Coordinates of C-alpha atoms in Angstrom, one line a residue:
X8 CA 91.5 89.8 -4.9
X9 CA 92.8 91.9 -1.9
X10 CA 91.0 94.0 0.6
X11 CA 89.8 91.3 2.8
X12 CA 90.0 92.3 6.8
X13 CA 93.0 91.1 8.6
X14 CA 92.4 88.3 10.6
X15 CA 94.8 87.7 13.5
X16 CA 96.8 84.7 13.6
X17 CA 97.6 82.8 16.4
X18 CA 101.6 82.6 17.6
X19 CA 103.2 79.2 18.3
X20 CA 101.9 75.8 18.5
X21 CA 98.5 77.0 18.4
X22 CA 98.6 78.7 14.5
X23 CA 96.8 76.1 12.1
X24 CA 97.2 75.1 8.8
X25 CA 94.2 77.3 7.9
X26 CA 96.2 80.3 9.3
X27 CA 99.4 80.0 7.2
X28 CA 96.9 79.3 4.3
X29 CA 95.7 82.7 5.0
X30 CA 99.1 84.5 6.1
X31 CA 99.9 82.7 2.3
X32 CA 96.7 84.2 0.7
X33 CA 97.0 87.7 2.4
X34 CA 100.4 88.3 1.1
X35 CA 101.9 88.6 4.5
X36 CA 104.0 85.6 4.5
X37 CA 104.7 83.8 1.1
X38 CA 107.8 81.5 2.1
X39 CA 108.5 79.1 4.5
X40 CA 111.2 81.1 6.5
X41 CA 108.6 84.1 6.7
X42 CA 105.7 81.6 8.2
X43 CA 108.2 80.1 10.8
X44 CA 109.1 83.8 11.6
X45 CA 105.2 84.9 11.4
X46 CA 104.0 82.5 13.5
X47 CA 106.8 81.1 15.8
X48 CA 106.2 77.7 14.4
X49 CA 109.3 75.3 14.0
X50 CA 110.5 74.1 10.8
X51 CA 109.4 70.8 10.7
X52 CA 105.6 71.9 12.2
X53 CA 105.0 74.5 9.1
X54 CA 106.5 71.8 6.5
X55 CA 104.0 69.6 8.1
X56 CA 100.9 71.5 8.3
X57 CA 101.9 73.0 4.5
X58 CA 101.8 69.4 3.5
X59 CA 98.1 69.3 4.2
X60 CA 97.6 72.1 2.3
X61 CA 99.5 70.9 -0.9
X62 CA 97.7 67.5 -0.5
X63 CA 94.4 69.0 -0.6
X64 CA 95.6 70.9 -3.8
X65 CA 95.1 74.7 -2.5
X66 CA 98.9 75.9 -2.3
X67 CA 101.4 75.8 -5.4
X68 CA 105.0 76.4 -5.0
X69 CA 105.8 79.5 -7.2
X70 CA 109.2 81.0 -8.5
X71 CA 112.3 81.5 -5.7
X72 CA 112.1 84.7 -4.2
X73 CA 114.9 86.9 -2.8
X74 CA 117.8 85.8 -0.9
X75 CA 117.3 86.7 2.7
X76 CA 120.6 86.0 3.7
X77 CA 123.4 88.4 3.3
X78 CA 125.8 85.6 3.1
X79 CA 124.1 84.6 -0.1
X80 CA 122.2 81.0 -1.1
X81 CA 119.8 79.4 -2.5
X82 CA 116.5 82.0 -3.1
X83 CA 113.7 80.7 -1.0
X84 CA 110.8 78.9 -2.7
X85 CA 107.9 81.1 -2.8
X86 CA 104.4 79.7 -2.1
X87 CA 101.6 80.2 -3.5
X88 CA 97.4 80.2 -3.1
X89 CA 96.5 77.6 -6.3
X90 CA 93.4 79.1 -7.6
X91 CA 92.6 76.2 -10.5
X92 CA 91.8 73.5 -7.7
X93 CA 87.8 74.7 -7.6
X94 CA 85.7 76.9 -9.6
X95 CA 82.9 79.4 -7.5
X96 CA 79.2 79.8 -9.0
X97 CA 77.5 83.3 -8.3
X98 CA 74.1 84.5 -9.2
X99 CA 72.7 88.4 -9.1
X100 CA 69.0 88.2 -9.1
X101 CA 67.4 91.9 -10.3
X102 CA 63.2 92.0 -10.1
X103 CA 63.0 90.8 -13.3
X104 CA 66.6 90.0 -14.7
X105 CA 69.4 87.0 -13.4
X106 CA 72.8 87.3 -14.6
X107 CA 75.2 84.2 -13.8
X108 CA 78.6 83.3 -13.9
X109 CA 81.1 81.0 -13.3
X110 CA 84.2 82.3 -11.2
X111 CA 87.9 81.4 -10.5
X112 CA 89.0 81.8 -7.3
X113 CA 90.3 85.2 -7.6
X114 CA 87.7 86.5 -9.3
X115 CA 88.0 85.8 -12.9
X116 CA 84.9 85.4 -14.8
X117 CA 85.1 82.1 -17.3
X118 CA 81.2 82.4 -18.8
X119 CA 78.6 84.2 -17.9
X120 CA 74.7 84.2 -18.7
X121 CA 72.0 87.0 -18.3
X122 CA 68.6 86.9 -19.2
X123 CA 64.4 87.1 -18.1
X124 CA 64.3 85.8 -14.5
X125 CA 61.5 87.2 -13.0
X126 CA 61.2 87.2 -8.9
X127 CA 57.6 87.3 -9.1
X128 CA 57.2 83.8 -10.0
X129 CA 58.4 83.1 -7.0
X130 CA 61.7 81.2 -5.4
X131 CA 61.1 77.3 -6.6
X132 CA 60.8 78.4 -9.8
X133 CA 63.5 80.8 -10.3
X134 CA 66.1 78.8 -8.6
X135 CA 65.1 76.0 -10.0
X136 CA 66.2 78.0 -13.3
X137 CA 69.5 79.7 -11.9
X138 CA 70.4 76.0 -11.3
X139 CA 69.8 74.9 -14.7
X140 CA 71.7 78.2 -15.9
X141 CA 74.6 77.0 -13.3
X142 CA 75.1 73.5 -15.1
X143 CA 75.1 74.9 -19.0
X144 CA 77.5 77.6 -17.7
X145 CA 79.6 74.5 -16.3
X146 CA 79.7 73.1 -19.8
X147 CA 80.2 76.5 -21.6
X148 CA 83.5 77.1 -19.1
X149 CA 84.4 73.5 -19.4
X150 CA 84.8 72.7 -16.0
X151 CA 83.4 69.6 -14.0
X152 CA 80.3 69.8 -11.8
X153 CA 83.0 68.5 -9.0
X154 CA 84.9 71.5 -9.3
X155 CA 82.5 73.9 -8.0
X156 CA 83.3 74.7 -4.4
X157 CA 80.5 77.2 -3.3
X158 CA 77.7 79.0 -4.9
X159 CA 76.6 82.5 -4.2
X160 CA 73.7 84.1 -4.8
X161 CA 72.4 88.2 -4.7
X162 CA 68.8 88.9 -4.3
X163 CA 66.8 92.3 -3.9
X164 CA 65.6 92.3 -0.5
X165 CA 67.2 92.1 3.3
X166 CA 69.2 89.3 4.0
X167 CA 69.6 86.8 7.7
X168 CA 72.7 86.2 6.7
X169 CA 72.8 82.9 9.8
X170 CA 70.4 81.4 8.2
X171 CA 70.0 83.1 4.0
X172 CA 66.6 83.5 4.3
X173 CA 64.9 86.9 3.1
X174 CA 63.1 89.1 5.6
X175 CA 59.8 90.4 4.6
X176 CA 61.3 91.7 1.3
X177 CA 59.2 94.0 -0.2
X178 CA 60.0 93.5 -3.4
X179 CA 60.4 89.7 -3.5
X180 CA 56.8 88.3 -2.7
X181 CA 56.7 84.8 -1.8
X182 CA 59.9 84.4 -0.9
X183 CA 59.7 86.0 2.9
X184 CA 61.5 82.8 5.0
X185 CA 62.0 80.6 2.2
X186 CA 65.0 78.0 2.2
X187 CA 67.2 79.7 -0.8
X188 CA 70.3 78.0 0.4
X189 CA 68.5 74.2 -0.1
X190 CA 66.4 75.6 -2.9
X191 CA 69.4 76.1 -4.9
X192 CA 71.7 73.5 -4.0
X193 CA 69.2 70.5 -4.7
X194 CA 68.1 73.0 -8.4
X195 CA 72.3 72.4 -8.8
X196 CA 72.4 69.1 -8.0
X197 CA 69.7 68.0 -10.4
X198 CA 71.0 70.0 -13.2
X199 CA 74.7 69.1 -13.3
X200 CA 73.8 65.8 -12.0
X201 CA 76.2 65.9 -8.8
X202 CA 74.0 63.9 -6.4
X203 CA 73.9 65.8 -2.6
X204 CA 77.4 65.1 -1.7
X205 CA 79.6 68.4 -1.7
X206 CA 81.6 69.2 -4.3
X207 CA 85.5 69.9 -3.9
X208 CA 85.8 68.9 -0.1
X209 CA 83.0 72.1 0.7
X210 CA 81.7 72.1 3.6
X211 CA 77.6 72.7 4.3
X212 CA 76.9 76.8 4.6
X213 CA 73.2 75.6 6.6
X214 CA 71.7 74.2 3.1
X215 CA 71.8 70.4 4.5
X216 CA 72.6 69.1 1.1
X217 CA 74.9 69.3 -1.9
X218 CA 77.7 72.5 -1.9
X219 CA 77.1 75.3 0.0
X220 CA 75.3 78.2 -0.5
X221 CA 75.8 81.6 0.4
X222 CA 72.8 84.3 0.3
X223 CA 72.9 88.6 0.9
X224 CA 71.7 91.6 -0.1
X225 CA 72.3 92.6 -3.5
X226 CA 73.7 96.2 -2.5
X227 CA 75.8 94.5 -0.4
X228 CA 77.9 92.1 -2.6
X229 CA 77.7 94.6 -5.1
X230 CA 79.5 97.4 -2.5
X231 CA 81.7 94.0 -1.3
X232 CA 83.0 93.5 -5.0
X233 CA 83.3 97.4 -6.1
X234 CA 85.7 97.9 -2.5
X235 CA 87.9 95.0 -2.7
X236 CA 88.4 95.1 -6.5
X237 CA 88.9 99.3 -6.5
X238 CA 89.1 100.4 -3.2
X239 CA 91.2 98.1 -1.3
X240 CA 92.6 100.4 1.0
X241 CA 89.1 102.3 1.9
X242 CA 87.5 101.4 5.6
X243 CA 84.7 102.8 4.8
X244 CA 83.0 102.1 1.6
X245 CA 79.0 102.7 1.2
X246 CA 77.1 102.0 -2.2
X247 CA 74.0 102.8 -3.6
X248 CA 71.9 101.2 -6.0
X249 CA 69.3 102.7 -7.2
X250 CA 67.2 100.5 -9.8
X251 CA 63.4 99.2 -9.6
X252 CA 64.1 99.8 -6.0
X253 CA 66.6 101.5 -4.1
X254 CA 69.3 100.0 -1.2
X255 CA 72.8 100.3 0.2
X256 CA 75.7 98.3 0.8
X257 CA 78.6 99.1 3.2
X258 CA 81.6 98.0 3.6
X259 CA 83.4 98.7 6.8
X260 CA 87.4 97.5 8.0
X261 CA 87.2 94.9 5.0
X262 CA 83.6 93.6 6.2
X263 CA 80.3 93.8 5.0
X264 CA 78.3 96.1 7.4
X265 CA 74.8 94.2 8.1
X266 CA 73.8 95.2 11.1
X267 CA 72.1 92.9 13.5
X268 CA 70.1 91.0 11.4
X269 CA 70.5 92.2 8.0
X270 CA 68.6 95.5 8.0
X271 CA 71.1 97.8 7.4
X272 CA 71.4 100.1 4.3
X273 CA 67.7 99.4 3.3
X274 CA 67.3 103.4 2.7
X275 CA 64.9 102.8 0.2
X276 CA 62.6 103.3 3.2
X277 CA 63.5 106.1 4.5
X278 CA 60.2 108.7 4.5
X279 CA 60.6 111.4 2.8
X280 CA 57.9 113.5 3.3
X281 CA 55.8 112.9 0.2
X282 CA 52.4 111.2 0.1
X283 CA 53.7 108.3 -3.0
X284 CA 52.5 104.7 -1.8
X285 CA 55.2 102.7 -2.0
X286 CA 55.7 98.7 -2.3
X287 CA 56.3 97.8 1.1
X288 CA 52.6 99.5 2.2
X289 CA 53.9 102.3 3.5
X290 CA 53.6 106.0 2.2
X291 CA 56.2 108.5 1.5
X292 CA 59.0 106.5 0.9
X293 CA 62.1 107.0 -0.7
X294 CA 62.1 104.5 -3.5
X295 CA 58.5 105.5 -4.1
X296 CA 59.4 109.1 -4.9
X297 CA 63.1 108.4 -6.4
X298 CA 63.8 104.7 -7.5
X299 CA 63.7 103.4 -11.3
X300 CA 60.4 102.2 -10.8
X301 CA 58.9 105.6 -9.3
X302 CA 60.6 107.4 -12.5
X303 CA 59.5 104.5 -14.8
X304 CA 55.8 105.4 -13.3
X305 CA 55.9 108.9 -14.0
X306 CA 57.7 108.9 -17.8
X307 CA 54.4 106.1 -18.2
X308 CA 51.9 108.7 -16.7
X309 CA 52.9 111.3 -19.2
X310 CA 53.0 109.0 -22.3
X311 CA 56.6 107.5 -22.4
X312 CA 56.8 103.6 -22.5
X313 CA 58.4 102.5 -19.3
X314 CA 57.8 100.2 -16.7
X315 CA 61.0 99.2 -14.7
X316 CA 64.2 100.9 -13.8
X317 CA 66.0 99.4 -16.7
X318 CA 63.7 100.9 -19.4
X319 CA 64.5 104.3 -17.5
X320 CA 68.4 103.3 -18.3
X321 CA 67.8 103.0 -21.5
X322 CA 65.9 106.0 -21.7
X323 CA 68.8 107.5 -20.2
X324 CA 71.2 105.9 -22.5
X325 CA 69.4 107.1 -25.9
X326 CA 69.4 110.7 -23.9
X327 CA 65.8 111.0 -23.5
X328 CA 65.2 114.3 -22.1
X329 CA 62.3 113.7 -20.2
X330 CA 64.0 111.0 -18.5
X331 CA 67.1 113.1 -17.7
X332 CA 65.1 115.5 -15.7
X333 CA 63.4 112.9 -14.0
X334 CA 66.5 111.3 -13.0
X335 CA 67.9 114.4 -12.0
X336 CA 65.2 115.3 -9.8
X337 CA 65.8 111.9 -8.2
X338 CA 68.9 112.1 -7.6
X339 CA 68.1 115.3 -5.4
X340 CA 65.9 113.4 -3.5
X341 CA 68.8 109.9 -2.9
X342 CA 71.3 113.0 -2.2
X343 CA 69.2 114.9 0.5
X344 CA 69.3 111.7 2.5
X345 CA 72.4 110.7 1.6
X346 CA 73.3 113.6 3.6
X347 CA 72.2 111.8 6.4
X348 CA 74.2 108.6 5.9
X349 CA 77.3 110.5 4.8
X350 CA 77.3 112.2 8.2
X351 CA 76.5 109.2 10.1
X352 CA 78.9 106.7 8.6
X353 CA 81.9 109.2 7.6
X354 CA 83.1 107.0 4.1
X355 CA 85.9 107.7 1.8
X356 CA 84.0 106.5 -1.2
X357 CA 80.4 107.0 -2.2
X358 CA 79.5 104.7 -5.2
X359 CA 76.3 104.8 -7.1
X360 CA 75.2 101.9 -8.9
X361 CA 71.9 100.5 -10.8
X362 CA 70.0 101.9 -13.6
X363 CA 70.0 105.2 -12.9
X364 CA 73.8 105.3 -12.0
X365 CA 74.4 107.9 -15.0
X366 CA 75.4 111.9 -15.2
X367 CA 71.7 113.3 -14.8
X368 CA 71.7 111.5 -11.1
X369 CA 74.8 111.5 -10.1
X370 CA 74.5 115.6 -10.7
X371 CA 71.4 115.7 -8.5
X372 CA 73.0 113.7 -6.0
X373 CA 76.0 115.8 -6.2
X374 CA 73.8 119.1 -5.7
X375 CA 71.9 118.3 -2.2
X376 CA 74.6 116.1 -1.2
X377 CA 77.1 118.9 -0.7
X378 CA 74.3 121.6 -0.2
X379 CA 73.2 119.5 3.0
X380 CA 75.9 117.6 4.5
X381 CA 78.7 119.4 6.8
X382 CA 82.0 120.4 5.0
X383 CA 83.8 118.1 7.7
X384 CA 81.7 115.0 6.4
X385 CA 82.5 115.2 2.5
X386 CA 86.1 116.7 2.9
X387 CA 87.5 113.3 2.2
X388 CA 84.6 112.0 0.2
X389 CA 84.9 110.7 -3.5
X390 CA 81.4 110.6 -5.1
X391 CA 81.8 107.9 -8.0
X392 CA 80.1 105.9 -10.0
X393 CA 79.9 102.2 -10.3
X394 CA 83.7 100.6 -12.2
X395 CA 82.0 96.8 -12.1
X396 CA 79.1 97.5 -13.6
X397 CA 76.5 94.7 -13.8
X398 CA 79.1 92.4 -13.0
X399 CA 79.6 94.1 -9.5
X400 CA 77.4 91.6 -8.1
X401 CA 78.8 88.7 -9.3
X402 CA 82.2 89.8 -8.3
X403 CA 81.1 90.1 -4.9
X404 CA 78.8 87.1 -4.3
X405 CA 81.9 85.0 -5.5
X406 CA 84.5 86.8 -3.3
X407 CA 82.0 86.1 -0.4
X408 CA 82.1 82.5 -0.9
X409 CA 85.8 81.9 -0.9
X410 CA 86.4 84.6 2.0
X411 CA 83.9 81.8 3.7
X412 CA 85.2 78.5 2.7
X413 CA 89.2 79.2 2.9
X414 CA 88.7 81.0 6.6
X415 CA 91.3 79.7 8.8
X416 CA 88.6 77.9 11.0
X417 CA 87.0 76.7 7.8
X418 CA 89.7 75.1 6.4
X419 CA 90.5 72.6 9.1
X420 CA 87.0 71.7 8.8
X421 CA 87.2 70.7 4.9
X422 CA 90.8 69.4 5.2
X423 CA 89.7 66.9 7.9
X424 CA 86.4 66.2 5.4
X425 CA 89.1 65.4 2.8
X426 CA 90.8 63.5 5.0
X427 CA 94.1 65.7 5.0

């Protein structure tokens, strides 16, 4: 995957083995002539610190690339990041759906599970579940319980991402300050019978036991996964699901935009003016007037079986025409104070994702967006909708792991675990 922020690297003695592992994964530097020049290192220091990294079984040599002499040669050995050595686990928790996967290292999806997980049962018993999902989806993808390097995990509510705990989620009851990150690793553990040493040389994310564990927002991976994989090249990237709740993700120089302590993007509650009580105890919110749920509500109170933002979808999808004026009329709403956020933040790309992610929304969206924002703010704008899907999640809870464990700083720390 690409997109990642560039991280500077330190000149001369000082550069690490973790920072030609990066120059190497970045694309910058892919030979050893190129790394010498890159960081000022001598010959013999980059053929030693490479050594670590071939021992530990993360760098490949690849086919020769060009000559860089004029004079002619040999073609230099090209080097390259060796995704087979681990395998990354990654969970996207909905209010009453999982889906699960097992992950290469760049990305690839090798099986991959979906079915009932329902947050209101609280978090021992649904991770204890995702963890028994994780070690059939070992089997089904054939790969060792060893392998896995990381796991990480979506969920539907603001994020600490220091410590992975949920904030007073207001969708997610029970789980406000509960331990996800050693929730999940021990459900692992017991399942795919690894014990509570980490797997593949990982090193502890804060879980205390077994490999680590990674938790955020689920806008966010999902706006993390949709920019790297699509938008590369965007600094400024803001998502918006709107399902059985409503949130945003954003995605700013390469980074996930949090805010100090994982707030940010939770437009869902935003007032708007109405008098609709919504989940969190508060009236006049956004996702009560305008999220899955709130349509769900009023296609039930006018006859039409629905009850979550995923029977609206597929409503939508059998082109239901109640439905579709419902969702365009919410997608007025999301695009009046999208307005706002468009203004504020400035993006290049506006994705919107979740159930209601479909023409009908996307229109109303469309309509108040432009109507209410400044010309100067949308000039550059590309309104879209979601190229991931429901895998967006997935795709960006497992980039978000290896972005974590192969970080320059990072890697010293597992190589000197493995004893490199």
């Amino acid at each position: 995957m690409t997109g990642r922020a560039d991280r500077t690297v330190r000149a001369g003695s000082q550069a690490s083995s973790g920072e030609l592992l990066e120059l190497v994964r970045s694309g910058r530097a892919t030979t050893r002539g190129a790394l010498q020049q890159a960081t000022g290192l001598s010959r013999a220091t980059v053929g030693q610190r490479l050594d670590r990294l071939f021992r530990a079984g993360w760098l490949r040599e690849g086919a020769g690339g060009p000559v860089d002499s004029p004079l002619g040669g040999r073609p230099s050995i090209t080097l390259e990041f060796d995704d087979a050595h681990a395998v990354v686990l990654a969970a996207d928790l909905d209010t009453r759906h999982g889906r699960a996967a097992v992950l290469t290292l760049t990305g690839e999806i090798l099986a991959e599970k979906s079915g009932l997980l329902v947050v209101d049962e609280g978090p021992d018993a649904v991770l204890g579940e995702l963890g028994r999902w994780f070690a059939d989806l070992l089997v089904k993808a054939a790969k060792p319980a060893d392998a896995v390097c990381g796991i990480g995990l979506a969920v539907p509510g603001p994020v600490d991402s220091d410590t992975g705990r949920v904030v007073q989620p207001p969708i997610m009851p029970g789980w406000d300050g509960y331990d996800i990150r050693g929730r999940l690793s021990r459900a692992f553990a017991e399942h795919a019978g690894t014990g509570t040493s980490a797997s593949a040389g990982a090193v502890s994310a804060g879980s205390g036991v077994g490999v680590p564990v990674l938790v955020d927002n689920d806008a966010n991976l999902m706006a993390y996964g949709e920019q790297r994989t699509g938008y590369p090249d965007c600094s400024a990237f803001a998502l918006v699901k709107v399902s059985t709740g409503i949130g945003a993700g954003m995605v700013v120089g390469g980074t996930i935009y949090r805010g100090i302590d994982g707030g940010a993007g939770d437009i869902g509650h935003i007032r708007v003016g109405a008098d609709a009580l919504c989940r969190c105890g508060s009236y006049g919110c956004l996702a009560a007037v305008a999220s899955g749920g709130a349509v769900a509500r009023r296609l039930a109170e006018s006859g039409v079986a629905a009850a979550s933002g995923s029977d609206v979808r597929d409503l939508l999808t059998s082109g239901h025409p109640e439905a579709m004026a419902l969702a365009r009329e919410a997608g007025r709403q999301v695009g009046d104070v999208l307005a706002t956020v468009v203004t504020l933040l400035n993006p290049g790309v506006l994705m919107i994702a979740g159930d209601l992610a479909g023409t009908p929304f996307l229109t109303g969206v469309r309509e108040l967006l432009y109507q209410r924002a400044l010309p100067r703010s949308t000039a550059h704008l590309d309104v879209v909708t979601s190229r991931l899907g429901e895998r967006a999640g997935l795709i960006g809870a497992g980039a978000l792991v290896v972005e974590y464990l192969y970080a320059p700083e990072r890697v010293e720390e597992r190589l000197a675990a493995l004893g490199v």
